[in-house]
Short mmCIF file of C-alpha atoms in Angstrom, two decimals:
data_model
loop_
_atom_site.label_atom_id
_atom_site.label_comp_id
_atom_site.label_asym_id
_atom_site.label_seq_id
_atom_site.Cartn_x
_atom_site.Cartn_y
_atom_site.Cartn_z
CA UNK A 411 6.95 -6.16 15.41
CA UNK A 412 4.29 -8.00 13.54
CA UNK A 413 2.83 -10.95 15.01
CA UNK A 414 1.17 -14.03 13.19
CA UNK A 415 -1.30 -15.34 16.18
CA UNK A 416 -3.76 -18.46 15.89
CA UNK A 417 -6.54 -18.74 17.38
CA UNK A 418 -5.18 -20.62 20.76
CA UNK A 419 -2.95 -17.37 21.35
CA UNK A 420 0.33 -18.90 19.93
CA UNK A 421 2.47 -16.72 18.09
CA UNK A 422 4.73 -17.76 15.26
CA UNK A 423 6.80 -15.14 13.36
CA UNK A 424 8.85 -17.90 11.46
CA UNK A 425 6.26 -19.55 9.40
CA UNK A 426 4.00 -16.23 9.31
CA UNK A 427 3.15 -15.01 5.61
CA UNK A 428 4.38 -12.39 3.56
CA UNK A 429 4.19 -9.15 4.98
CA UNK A 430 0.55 -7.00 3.82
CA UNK A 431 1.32 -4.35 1.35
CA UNK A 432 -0.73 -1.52 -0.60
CA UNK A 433 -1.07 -4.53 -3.38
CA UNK A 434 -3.01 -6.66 -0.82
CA UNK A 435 -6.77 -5.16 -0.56
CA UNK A 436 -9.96 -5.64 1.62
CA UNK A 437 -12.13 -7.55 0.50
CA UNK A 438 -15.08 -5.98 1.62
CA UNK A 439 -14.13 -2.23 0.56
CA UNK A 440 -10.76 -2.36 -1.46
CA UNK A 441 -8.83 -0.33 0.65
CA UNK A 442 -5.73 -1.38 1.45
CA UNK A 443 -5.89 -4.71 3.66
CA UNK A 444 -3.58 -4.34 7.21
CA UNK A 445 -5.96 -7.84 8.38
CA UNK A 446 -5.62 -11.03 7.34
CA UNK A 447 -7.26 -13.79 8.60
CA UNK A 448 -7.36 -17.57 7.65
CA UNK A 449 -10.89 -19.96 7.95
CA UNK A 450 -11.14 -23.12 6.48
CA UNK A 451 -12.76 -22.15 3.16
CA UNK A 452 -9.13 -19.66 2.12
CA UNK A 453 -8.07 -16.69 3.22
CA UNK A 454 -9.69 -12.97 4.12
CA UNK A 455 -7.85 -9.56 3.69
CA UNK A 456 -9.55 -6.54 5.52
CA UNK A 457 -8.79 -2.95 6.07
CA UNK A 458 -8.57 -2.19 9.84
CA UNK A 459 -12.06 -0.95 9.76
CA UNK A 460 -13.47 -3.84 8.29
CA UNK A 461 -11.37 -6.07 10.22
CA UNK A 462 -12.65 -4.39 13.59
CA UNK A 463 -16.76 -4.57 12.08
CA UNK A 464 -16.17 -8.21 11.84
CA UNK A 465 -13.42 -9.46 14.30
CA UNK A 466 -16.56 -10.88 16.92
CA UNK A 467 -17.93 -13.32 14.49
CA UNK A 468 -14.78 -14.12 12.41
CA UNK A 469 -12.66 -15.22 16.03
CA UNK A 470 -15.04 -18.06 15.97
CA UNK A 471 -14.11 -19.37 13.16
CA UNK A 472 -11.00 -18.42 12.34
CA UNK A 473 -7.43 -20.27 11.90
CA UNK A 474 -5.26 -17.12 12.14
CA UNK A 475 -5.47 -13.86 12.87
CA UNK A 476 -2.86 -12.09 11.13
CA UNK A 477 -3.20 -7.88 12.68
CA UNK A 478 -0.68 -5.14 10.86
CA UNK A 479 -3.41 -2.32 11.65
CA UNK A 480 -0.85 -1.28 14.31
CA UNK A 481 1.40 0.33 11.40
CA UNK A 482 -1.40 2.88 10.82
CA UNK A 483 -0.39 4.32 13.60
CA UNK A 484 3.44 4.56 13.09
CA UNK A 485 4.71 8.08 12.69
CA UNK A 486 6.44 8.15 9.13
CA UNK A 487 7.32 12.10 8.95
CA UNK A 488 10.94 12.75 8.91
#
């Protein structure tokens, strides 16, 4: 289950946004974004490892923290 979480711990799955896909990318790197998080200026799409390298400073600031980095781990073979 994917979870749309603000910053107070509150999660709200019927207003969260669209689900991240391969079209979304990081904004540091380009790889595909599985992190997106919402400050005051717009929106931020990471990759997990980007997401992780700046999660400390970002939490301070941030809105939402939106976390699909779980679905890395999901076995997909049949």
């Amino acid at each position: 289950m994917n979870q749309y979480t603000d910053t107070a711990g509150a999660v709200d799955e019927v207003d969260a946004p669209h689900e991240l896909t391969a079209l979304d990318r990081c904004d540091a790197c380009g790889a595909q974004a599985y992190i997106r998080v919402v400050v005051a200026s717009g929106e931020l799409l990471f990759c997990a490892h980007h997401g992780r390298k700046h999660e400390e400073k970002l939490s301070q600031i941030a809105h939402s923290w939106h976390d699909e980095s779980s679905r890395l781990l999901s076995d997909t073979r049949n």
